[in-house]
Each structure stands twice: as structure tokens, then as C-alpha cells.
XYZ file of C-alpha atoms in Angstrom:
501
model
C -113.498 33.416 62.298
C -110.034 32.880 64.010
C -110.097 33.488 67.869
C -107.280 35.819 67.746
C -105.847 39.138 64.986
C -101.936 37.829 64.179
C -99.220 39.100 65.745
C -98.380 42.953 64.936
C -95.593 44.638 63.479
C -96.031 48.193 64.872
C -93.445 48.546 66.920
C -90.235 47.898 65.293
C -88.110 47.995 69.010
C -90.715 44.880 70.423
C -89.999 43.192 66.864
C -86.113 43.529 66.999
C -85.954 42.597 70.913
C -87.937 39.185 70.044
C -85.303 38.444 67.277
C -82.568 38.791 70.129
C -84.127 37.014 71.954
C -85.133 33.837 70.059
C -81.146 34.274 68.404
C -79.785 33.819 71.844
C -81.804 30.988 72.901
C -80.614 29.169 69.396
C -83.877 28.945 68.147
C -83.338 27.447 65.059
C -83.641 24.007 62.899
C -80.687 22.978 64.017
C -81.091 24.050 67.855
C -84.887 22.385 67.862
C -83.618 19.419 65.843
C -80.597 18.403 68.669
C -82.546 19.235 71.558
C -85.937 16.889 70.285
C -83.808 14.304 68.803
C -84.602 12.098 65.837
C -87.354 9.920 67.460
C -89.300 12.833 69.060
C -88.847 14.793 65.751
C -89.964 12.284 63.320
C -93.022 11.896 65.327
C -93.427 15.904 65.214
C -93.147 15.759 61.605
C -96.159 13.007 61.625
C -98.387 15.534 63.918
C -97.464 13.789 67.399
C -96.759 15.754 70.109
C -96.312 13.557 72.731
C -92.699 12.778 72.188
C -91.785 16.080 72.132
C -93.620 17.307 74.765
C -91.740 14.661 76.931
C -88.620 15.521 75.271
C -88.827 18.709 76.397
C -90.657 19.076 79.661
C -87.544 18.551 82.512
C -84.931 20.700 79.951
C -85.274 24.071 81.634
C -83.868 26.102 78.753
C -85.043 28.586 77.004
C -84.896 26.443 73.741
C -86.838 24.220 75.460
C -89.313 26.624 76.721
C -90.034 28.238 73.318
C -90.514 25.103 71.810
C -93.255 23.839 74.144
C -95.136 27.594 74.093
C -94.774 28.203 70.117
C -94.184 25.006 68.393
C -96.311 22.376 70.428
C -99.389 24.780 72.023
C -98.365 23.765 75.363
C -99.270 26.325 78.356
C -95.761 27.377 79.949
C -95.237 28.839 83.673
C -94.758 32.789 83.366
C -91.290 32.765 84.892
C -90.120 30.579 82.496
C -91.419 32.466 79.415
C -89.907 35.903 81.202
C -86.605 33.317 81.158
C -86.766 32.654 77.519
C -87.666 36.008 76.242
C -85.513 38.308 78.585
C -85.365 41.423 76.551
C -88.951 41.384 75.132
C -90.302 40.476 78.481
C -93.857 39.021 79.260
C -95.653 42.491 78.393
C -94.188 42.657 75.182
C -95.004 39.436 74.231
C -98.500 40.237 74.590
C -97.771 43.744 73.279
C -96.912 42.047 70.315
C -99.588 39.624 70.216
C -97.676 36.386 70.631
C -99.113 35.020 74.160
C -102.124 35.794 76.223
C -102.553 34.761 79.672
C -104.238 30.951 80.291
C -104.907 30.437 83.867
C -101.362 30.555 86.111
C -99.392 30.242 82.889
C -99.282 31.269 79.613
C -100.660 30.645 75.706
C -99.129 31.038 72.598
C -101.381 32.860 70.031
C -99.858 31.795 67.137
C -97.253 29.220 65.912
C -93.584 30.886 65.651
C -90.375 28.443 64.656
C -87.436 28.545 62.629
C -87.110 27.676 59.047
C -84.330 28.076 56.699
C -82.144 26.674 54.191
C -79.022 25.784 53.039
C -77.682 29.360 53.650
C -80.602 31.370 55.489
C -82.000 31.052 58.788
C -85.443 32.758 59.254
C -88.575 33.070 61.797
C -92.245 32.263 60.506
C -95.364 32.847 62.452
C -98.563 31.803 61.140
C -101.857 30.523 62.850
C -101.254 27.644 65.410
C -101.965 23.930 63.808
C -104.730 21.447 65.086
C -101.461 19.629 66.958
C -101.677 22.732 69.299
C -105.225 23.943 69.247
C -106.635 20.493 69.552
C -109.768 21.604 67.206
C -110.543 21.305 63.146
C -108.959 24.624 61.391
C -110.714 28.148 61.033
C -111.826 28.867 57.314
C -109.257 31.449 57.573
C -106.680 29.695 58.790
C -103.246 31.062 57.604
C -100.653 28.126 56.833
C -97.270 27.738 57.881
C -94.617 25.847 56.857
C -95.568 22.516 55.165
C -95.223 20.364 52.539
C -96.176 22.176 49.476
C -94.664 25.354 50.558
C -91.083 23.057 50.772
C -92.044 21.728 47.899
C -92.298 24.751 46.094
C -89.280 26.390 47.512
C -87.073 23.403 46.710
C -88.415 23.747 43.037
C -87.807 27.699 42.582
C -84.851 28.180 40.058
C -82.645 31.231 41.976
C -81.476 33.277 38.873
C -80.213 36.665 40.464
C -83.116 39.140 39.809
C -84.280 42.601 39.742
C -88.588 42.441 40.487
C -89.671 38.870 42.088
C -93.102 38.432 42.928
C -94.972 35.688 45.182
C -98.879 35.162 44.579
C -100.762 34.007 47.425
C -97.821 34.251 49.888
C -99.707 33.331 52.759
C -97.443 34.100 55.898
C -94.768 34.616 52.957
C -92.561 31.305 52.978
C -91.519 31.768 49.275
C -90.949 35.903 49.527
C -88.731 34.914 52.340
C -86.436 32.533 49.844
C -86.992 35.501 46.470
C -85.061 38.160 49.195
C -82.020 35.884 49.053
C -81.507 36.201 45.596
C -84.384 39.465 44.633
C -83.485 43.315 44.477
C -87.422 43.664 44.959
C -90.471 41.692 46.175
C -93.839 42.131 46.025
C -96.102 39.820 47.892
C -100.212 39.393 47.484
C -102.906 37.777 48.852
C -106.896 38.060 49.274
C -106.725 37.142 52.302
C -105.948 40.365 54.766
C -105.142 37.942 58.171
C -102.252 36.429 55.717
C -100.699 39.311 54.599
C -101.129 40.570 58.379
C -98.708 37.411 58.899
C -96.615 38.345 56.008
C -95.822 41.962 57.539
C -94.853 40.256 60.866
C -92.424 37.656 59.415
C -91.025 40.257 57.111
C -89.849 43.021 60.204
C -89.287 39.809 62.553
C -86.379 38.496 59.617
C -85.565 42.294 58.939
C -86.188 42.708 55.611
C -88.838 44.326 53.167
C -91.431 43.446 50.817
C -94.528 45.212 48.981
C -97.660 44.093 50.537
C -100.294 44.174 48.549
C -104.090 42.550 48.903
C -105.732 41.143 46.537
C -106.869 37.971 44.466
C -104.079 36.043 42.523
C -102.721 38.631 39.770
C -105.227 41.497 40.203
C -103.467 43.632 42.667
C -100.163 43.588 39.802
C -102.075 44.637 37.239
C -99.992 45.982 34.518
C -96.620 45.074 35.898
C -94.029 42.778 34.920
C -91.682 40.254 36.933
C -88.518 38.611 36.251
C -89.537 35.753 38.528
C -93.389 34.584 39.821
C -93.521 31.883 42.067
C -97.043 30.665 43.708
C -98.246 28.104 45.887
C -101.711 28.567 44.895
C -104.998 27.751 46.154
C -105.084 24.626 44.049
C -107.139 22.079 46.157
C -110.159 21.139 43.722
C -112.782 21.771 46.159
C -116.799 20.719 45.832
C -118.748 24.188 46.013
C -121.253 22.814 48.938
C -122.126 23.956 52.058
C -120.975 20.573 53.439
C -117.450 21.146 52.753
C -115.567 24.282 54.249
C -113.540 26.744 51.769
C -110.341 27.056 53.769
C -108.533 30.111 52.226
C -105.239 28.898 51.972
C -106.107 26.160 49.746
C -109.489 26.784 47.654
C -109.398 29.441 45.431
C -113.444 29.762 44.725
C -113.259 27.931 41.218
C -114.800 25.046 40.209
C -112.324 22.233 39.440
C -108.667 22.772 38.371
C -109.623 25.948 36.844
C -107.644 27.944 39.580
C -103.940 26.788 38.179
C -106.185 26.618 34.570
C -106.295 29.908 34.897
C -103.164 31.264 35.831
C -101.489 29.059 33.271
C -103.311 31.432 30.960
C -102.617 34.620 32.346
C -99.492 34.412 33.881
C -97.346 35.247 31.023
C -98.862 38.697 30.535
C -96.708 39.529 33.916
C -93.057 37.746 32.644
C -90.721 40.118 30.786
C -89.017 38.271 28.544
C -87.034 35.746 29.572
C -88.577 36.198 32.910
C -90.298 32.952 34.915
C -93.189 31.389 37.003
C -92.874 28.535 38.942
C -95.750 27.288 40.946
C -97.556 24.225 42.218
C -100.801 22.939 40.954
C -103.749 20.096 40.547
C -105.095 18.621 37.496
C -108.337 16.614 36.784
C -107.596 13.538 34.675
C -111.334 13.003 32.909
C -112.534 9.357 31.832
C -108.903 7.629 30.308
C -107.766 10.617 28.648
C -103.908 11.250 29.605
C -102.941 14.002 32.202
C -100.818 15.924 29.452
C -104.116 16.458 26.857
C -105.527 18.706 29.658
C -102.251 20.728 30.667
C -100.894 21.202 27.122
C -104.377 22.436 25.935
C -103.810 25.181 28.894
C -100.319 26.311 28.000
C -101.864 25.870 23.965
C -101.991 29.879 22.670
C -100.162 31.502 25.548
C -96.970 31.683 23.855
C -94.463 30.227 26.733
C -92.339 27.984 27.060
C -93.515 25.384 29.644
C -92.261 22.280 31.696
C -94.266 20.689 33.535
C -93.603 17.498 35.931
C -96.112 15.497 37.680
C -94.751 14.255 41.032
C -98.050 12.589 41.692
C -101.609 11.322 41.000
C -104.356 9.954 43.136
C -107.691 8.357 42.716
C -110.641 10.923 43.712
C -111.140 8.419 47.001
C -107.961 9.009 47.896
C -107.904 12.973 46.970
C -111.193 13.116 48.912
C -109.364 11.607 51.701
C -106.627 13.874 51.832
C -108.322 17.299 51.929
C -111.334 15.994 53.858
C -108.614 15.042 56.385
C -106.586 17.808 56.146
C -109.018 20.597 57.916
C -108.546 18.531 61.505
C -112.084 16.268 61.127
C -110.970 12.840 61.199
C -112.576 10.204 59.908
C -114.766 8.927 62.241
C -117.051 11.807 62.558
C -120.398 12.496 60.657
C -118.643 15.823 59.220
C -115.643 13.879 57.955
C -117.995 11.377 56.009
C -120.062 14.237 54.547
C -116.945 15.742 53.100
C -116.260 12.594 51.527
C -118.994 12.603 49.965
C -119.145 15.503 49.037
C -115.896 15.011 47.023
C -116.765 12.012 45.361
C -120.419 13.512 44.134
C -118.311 16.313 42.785
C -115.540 14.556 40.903
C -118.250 11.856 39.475
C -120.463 14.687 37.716
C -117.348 15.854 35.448
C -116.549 11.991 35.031
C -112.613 12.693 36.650
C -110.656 9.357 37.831
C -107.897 10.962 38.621
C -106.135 14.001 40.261
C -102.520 14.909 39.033
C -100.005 17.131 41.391
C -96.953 18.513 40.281
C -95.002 21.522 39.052
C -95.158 23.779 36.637
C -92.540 26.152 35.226
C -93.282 28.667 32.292
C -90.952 31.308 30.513
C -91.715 34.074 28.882
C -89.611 33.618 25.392
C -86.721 36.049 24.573
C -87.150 36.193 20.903
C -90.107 35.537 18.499
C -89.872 31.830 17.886
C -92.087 28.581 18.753
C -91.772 27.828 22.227
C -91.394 24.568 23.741
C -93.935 22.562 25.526
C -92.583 19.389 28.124
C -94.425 17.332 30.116
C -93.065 14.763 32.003
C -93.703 12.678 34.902
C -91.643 11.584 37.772
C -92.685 9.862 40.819
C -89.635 8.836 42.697
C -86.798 11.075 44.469
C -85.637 13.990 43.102
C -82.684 15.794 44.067
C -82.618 18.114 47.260
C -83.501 21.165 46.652
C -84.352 21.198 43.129
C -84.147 24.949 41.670
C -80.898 24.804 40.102
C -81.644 21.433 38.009
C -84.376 23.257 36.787
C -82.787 26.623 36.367
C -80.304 24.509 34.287
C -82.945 22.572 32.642
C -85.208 25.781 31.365
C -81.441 27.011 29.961
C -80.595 23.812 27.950
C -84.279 23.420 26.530
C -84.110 27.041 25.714
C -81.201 26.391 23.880
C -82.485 23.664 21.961
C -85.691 25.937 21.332
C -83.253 28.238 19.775
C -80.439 26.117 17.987
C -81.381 23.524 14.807
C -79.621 20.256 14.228
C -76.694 21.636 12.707
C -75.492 23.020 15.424
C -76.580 20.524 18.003
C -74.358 18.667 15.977
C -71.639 20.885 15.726
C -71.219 21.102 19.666
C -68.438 17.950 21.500
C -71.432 17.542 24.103
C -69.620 16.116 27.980
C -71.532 13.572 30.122
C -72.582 15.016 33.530
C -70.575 13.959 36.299
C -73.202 12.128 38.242
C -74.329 10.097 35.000
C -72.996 6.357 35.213
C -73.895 3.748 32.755
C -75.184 0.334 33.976
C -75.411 -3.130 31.568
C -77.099 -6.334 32.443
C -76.702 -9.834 30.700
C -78.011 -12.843 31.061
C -75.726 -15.154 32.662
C -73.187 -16.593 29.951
C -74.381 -13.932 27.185
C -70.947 -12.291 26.306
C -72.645 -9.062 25.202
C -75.267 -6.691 27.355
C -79.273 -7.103 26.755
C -80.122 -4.212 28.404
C -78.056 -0.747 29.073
C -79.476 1.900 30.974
C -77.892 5.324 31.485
C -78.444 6.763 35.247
C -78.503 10.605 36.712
C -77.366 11.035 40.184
C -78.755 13.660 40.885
C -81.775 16.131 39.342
C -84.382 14.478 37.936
C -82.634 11.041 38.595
C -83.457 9.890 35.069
C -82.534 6.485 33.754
C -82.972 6.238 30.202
C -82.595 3.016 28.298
C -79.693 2.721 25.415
C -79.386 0.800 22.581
C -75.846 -0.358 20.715
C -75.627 2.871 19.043
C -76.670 5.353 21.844
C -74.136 3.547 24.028
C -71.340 4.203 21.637
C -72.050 7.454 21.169
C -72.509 8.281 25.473
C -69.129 6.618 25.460
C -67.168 9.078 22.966
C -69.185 12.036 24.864
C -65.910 13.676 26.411
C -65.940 16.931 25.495
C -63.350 16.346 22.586
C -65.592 15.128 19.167
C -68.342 16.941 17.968
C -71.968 14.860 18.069
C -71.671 14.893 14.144
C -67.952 13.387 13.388
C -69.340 10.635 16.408
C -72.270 9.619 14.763
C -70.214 9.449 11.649
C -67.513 6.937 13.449
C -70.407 5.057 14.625
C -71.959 4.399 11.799
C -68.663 3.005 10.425
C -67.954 0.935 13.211
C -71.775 -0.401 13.242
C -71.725 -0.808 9.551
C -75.278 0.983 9.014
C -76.060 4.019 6.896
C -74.929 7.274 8.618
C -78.422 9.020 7.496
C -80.719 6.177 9.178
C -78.603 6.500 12.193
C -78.703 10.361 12.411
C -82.293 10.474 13.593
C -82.885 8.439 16.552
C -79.319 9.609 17.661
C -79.954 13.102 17.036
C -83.377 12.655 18.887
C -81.151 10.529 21.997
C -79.067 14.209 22.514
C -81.871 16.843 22.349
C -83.593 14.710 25.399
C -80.084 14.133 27.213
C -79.093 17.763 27.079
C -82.820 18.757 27.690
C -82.790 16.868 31.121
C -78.721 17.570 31.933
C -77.193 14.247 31.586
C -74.912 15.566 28.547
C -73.548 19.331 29.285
């Protein structure tokens, strides 16, 4: 168990006096970011401390103060914590069960720092890292801000809703993102030292969520949500004592059946129309393809689903990862055993590979067949990525809903970050290869032939798809119904993916 209970919300006049304070000192991104600088805060960002410690050790501000006691584990003199939290004070500090008293000086308990982003500026406490306790992770170690969680928040479409709910909020990243843009939002987890977390960050930011503990969907049984977003406890973990079962990240299933599993059930909580969006692992068996296993998941459920793999791994390298990830490194006996572990594991369901990515699922409007993408995309995306998607469930929506004849019928626009590249060989008078590029997005490039080009080039906003294709296959001299297919097919994936609006 965890050395120490999370910080407490109890008294709302402690809470508020801490957010003065740590407002004053300009404890935020931006105020850590100047005062580390770039090289101390890329080598934050890779786990090293050292840089920043240095960085920070002759300042004598309050910034600099907070940083070393909350962000980097350091112990700080008293006078200079009293210095950096004048209106909370030392006692309350401990009233509140941020510090505790380490020889002449003074510990943090838990890691506090800012987060926020392009419009919000927030507070998040969660248990401190193994940068600052110097020691492997507690099993129920509560996880703060980190990859997946930015991940998953730079994913999250932002329609304007009435009932958002985040599953497995941990210390409650994502419900801190849904109150932006949420008239109500309900939060769960199983594990009771998270949501513990989740009730501190929620008075420290001043706002207000339903708490409620339980595993993944049980505690909402019978409700309905216009959004669901989850980070869930997807890490396929080997059920053997030799490998620990770190709450935040193994969800007591064998396999991928966790995100399996809530593929399935998820939609019974989505009004129509409504969304999930959540992050997830996949078990590619023998030299099947990654999509046979998803789509047979989202087969029967009735949504709508897109689904984008960002990444895949070999179960060595998985094995790596998460043994790694804990604090053991990989030098010690433990760290090996892990390994093992892993590999024992994925050989007896014959998986060679691991997929990550992200999966969004609507619940249809109206009663008709819903559509099923699955795509994969391993380079840079766009920053943050909610409203390409928001805009991408729309427009396949849309095509789920409208036949040819009216795809044809619309004058479909090129999207102002699409450009069009075409390479030759040298002295060839025409192209041999064009390629059409998004800016932003999904940055798609998708390649053209003669016809496709001709008809991207006419796509102002003026001439409906149908009178093009019909001037094209004039000008090309080929039969207008041969054409139609393969052009028709050309527009349902550019409008799917935004390049044509």
C-alpha cells in the first residue's frame, strides 16, 4: 500500500487559500516552462531531474520553491515553503495533506503542478512519480498527467453537452477538460485512493463533478451520456504473481478483453447521437490483420465506429515498456522476471503483435446500418485532435445517411490546408505520380490518378460532383458510367477524412 492517504478536500477555506496561493506565485505551464527553460525541461519530460533541480536551486522564488517541493520530490527549508504558500501557511499544508515534515525541512506528499490547455489552466495532484520517490510504484499508485491521458484529451471531440461522463478518471485529467464544454460530469473509478484524488483536484480547480466508485460502467448502470471518454486500464497484463497489477493500468482481464469489453457495452450508455472516445490495446494473433479482431468487437453492437491505430509493437518490445514502466529497470532480477513473464503470456495465445490507438463510437440517430472505419496512422497528427474528429464522425455520419445521388448532387470545396503535389521524371512533360496532402488532421496524403486530379481541381464550391464527373469524362474521352465509380468512391473517402468540405 501507498505510504501516505491523498490530499483532502474537507475544508473548502485550506483548499481556496492554496489556489491563491499557487495563482500568485504563477504556478502554471507557462510560469514552470520560463523559469526551467528548454534544456532543463526537455530533460524533465525524459524523467531527469537533475537539470531542473539545478535550474532551480539559487532562484529564491516561490515558483521556484514549489517546483522543487511538488514537481521534483526535493526536501525544501520550512521558511521557504511558509514563503511560497503565504496564506495557506505550513500548518495548512499539512492540514491538507500536501507536506509532512522530513528532518529540518520539508516533504511533499504528493505530486501537485499545473496543466492546462489552449484556454484552461488547472491544478492536478496525484501520487508522487519514481523521479521523486526514488523507488518502483505502489500497486495503487494513482497517475498523473502523462502520455496517454494527453493523448486522450487531445483526441476528445468537444461538442457542447448536457451529461459527460469519464470512466476510470483516475485523479480526473479528462473530467477536468468535459467541465469546459459539460453542463454535468460524472466521474468513476474502482479504485477509492483515485477518486480521493479526483475530489481534491475538483475543489482545488473549483468546480464539481459526481463521484462515484466503482468498476468501469457498473456504478452508471442504467444511465445514458451524451459524451464517454476513458483512458482505461488497457495494459495487457500476464495474471502471475511475478508481475504486479498496478491499478491504473490493468484492469483484471486476461488479454485485450478490457477495451474488448467495453467496445461491447458501451453503447448501452450513448443516447443517440451521443459518443465514446477512449484509448485502448489490441492483440494481433499469428498474421491475421489488426482490423479482423477490432471489427469483430464493434460486429452486433450497432455503432458507428472509427478507429485509428497510432501504433504497434512486437510483444518484446510491449514487455519492455510496461515491465519498465512500474520503476524496476532492467538490470534487476525483478525486471527480467517481468519480462518473462510477458513473453510466456503473449506466446500461449500465439500474439506477435500489440496495436495502440483510438477508438471513437456513436450511438446512431436513426435506424440505419452504421459505419465501421479502421484506419491506421503512425506519423503526426494535428495538435490537439478533437475537432478533426468531431468533424470527421459528422461527415462519415453524413455519408452513413446520404446515397450517391446526393453525394453527387452537393459542389463539394477542397479544405484549405489540402495542397496538391506532382512529380516527373526529369524531361517527362506530364506528372507520374500526384499526391494530394492535408495540413492538418489526420495529415493524409492520398495518391491521384488523371481523373481524380481533374476532378480535385474543379472542387471550388461552384459545380456539383455529378456535372464534374460528367465534364471529365468528356475531356478524358472515357465512358461517364466506368468513370463514376472509382470517382464516386475518391469523394466518400475525401469528405470522410475532411480534405473536401
Amino acid at each position: 500500500m501507498a505510504s501516505t492517504s491523498p490530499p483532502t478536500a474537507t475544508d473548502p477555506a485550506l483548499v481556496a487559500a492554496l489556489r491563491t496561493d499557487l495563482a500568485a506565485a504563477a504556478y502554471t505551464v507557462e510560469g514552470v516552462s520560463d523559469l526551467l527553460g528548454p534544456l532543463a525541461g526537455a530533460a524533465l519530460a525524459r524523467e531527469q531531474v537533475l537539470p531542473a533541480q539545478r535550474a532551480t536551486a539559487d532562484a529564491g522564488t516561490p515558483l521556484a520553491t514549489l517546483v522543487r517541493l511538488f514537481g521534483l520530490g526535493d526536501a525544501v527549508d520550512t521558511d521557504d515553503v511558509a514563503a511560497a504558500l503565504p496564506t495557506l501557511g505550513l500548518q495548512g499544508a499539512q492540514s491538507l495533506g500536501l507536506v509532512r515534515e522530513q528532518g529540518p525541512g520539508v516533504v511533499a506528499t504528493c505530486d501537485l503542478r499545473p496543466y492546462g490547455d489552449e484556454d484552461h489552466a488547472w491544478w492536478v495532484a496525484s501520487d508522487l512519480a519514481e523521479i521523486a520517490t526514488r523507488e518502483p510504484l505502489h500497486e495503487d499508485h494513482v497517475l498523473g498527467i502523462g502520455g496517454a491521458s494527453t493523448t486522450l484529451a487531445s483526441w476528445t471531440p468537444r461538442p457542447v453537452v448536457g451529461r459527460a461522463l469519464d470512466i476510470g478518471t483516475g485523479c480526473g485529467v479528462q473530467a477536468l477538460h468535459l467541465g469546459a464544454h459539460a453542463g454535468h460530469v460524472t466521474v468513476t473509478d474502482l479504485s477509492e485512493r483515485a477518486l480521493d484524488y479526483a475530489r481534491f483536484n475538483a475543489a482545488l480547480n473549483d468546480v464539481s463533478w459526481e463521484v462515484v466508485g466503482g468498476s468501469m460502467l457498473d456504478p452508471v448502470a442504467g444511465r445514458q451520456f451524451e459524451l464517454i471518454v476513458s483512458n482505461p486500464p488497457f495494459v495487457i497484463t500476464p495474471r502471475t504473481p511475478d508481475v504486479p497489477l498496478f491499478e491504473y493500468r490493468d484492469g483484471g482481464a486476461s488479454g485485450d478483453a478490457i477495451v474488448a469489453g467495453l467496445v461491447r457495452s458501451i453503447g448501452d450508455h450513448l443516447v443517440p447521437g451521443g459518443i465514446a472516445q477512449f484509448l485502448g490495446n489490441w492483440e494481433v494473433v499469428g498474421d491475421t490483420d489488426w482490423r479482423d479482431r477490432v471489427r469483430g468487437w464493434v460486429e452486433g453492437t450497432g455503432l458507428d465506429a472509427w478507429i485509428v491505430q497510432r501504433d504497434v509493437q512486437d510483444p518484446a518490445e510491449y514487455a519492455e515498456t510496461w515491465a519498465r514502466d512500474g520503476g524496476h529497470h532492467s538490470a534487476t532480477v525483478e525486471f527480467a522476471t517481468m519480462y518473462a513473464a510477458w513473453l510466456d503470456d503473449f506466446a500461449s495465445r500465439d500474439v506477435t503483435a500489440v496495436g495502440f490507438g483510438v477508438v471513437t463510437l456513436q450511438r446512431p440517430l436513426g435506424d440505419r446500418d452504421p459505419f465501421v472505419h479502421l484506419d491506421e496512422v503512425g506519423g503526426p497528427v494535428a495538435q490537439p485532435m478533437g475537432p478533426h474528429v468531431l468533424a470527421g464522425i459528422r461527415a462519415r455520419t453524413w455519408l452513413a445517411e446520404h446515397g450517391d445521388d446526393e453525394l453527387l448532387s452537393v459542389a463539394w470545396t477542397a479544405a484549405a490546408d489540402v495542397t496538391e503535389e506532382r512529380h516527373s521524371r526529369p524531361g517527362d512533360p506530364d506528372p507520374t505520380v500526384i499526391l494530394l496532402r492535408q495540413g492538418g488532421g489526420l495529415r493524409r496524403s492520398v495518391r491521384l490518378d488523371t481523373a481524380g486530379a481533374a476532378l480535385l481541381s474543379v472542387c471550388d464550391g461552384t459545380l456539383p460532383a455529378r456535372a464534374a464527373i460528367a465534364a471529365i469524362a468528356q475531356l478524358l474521352e472515357v465512358d461517364e458510367d466506368a468513370l463514376r465509380p472509382d470517382l464516386v468512391a475518391l469523394l466518400r473517402e475525401l469528405v470522410a477524412d475532411g480534405l473536401l468540405t
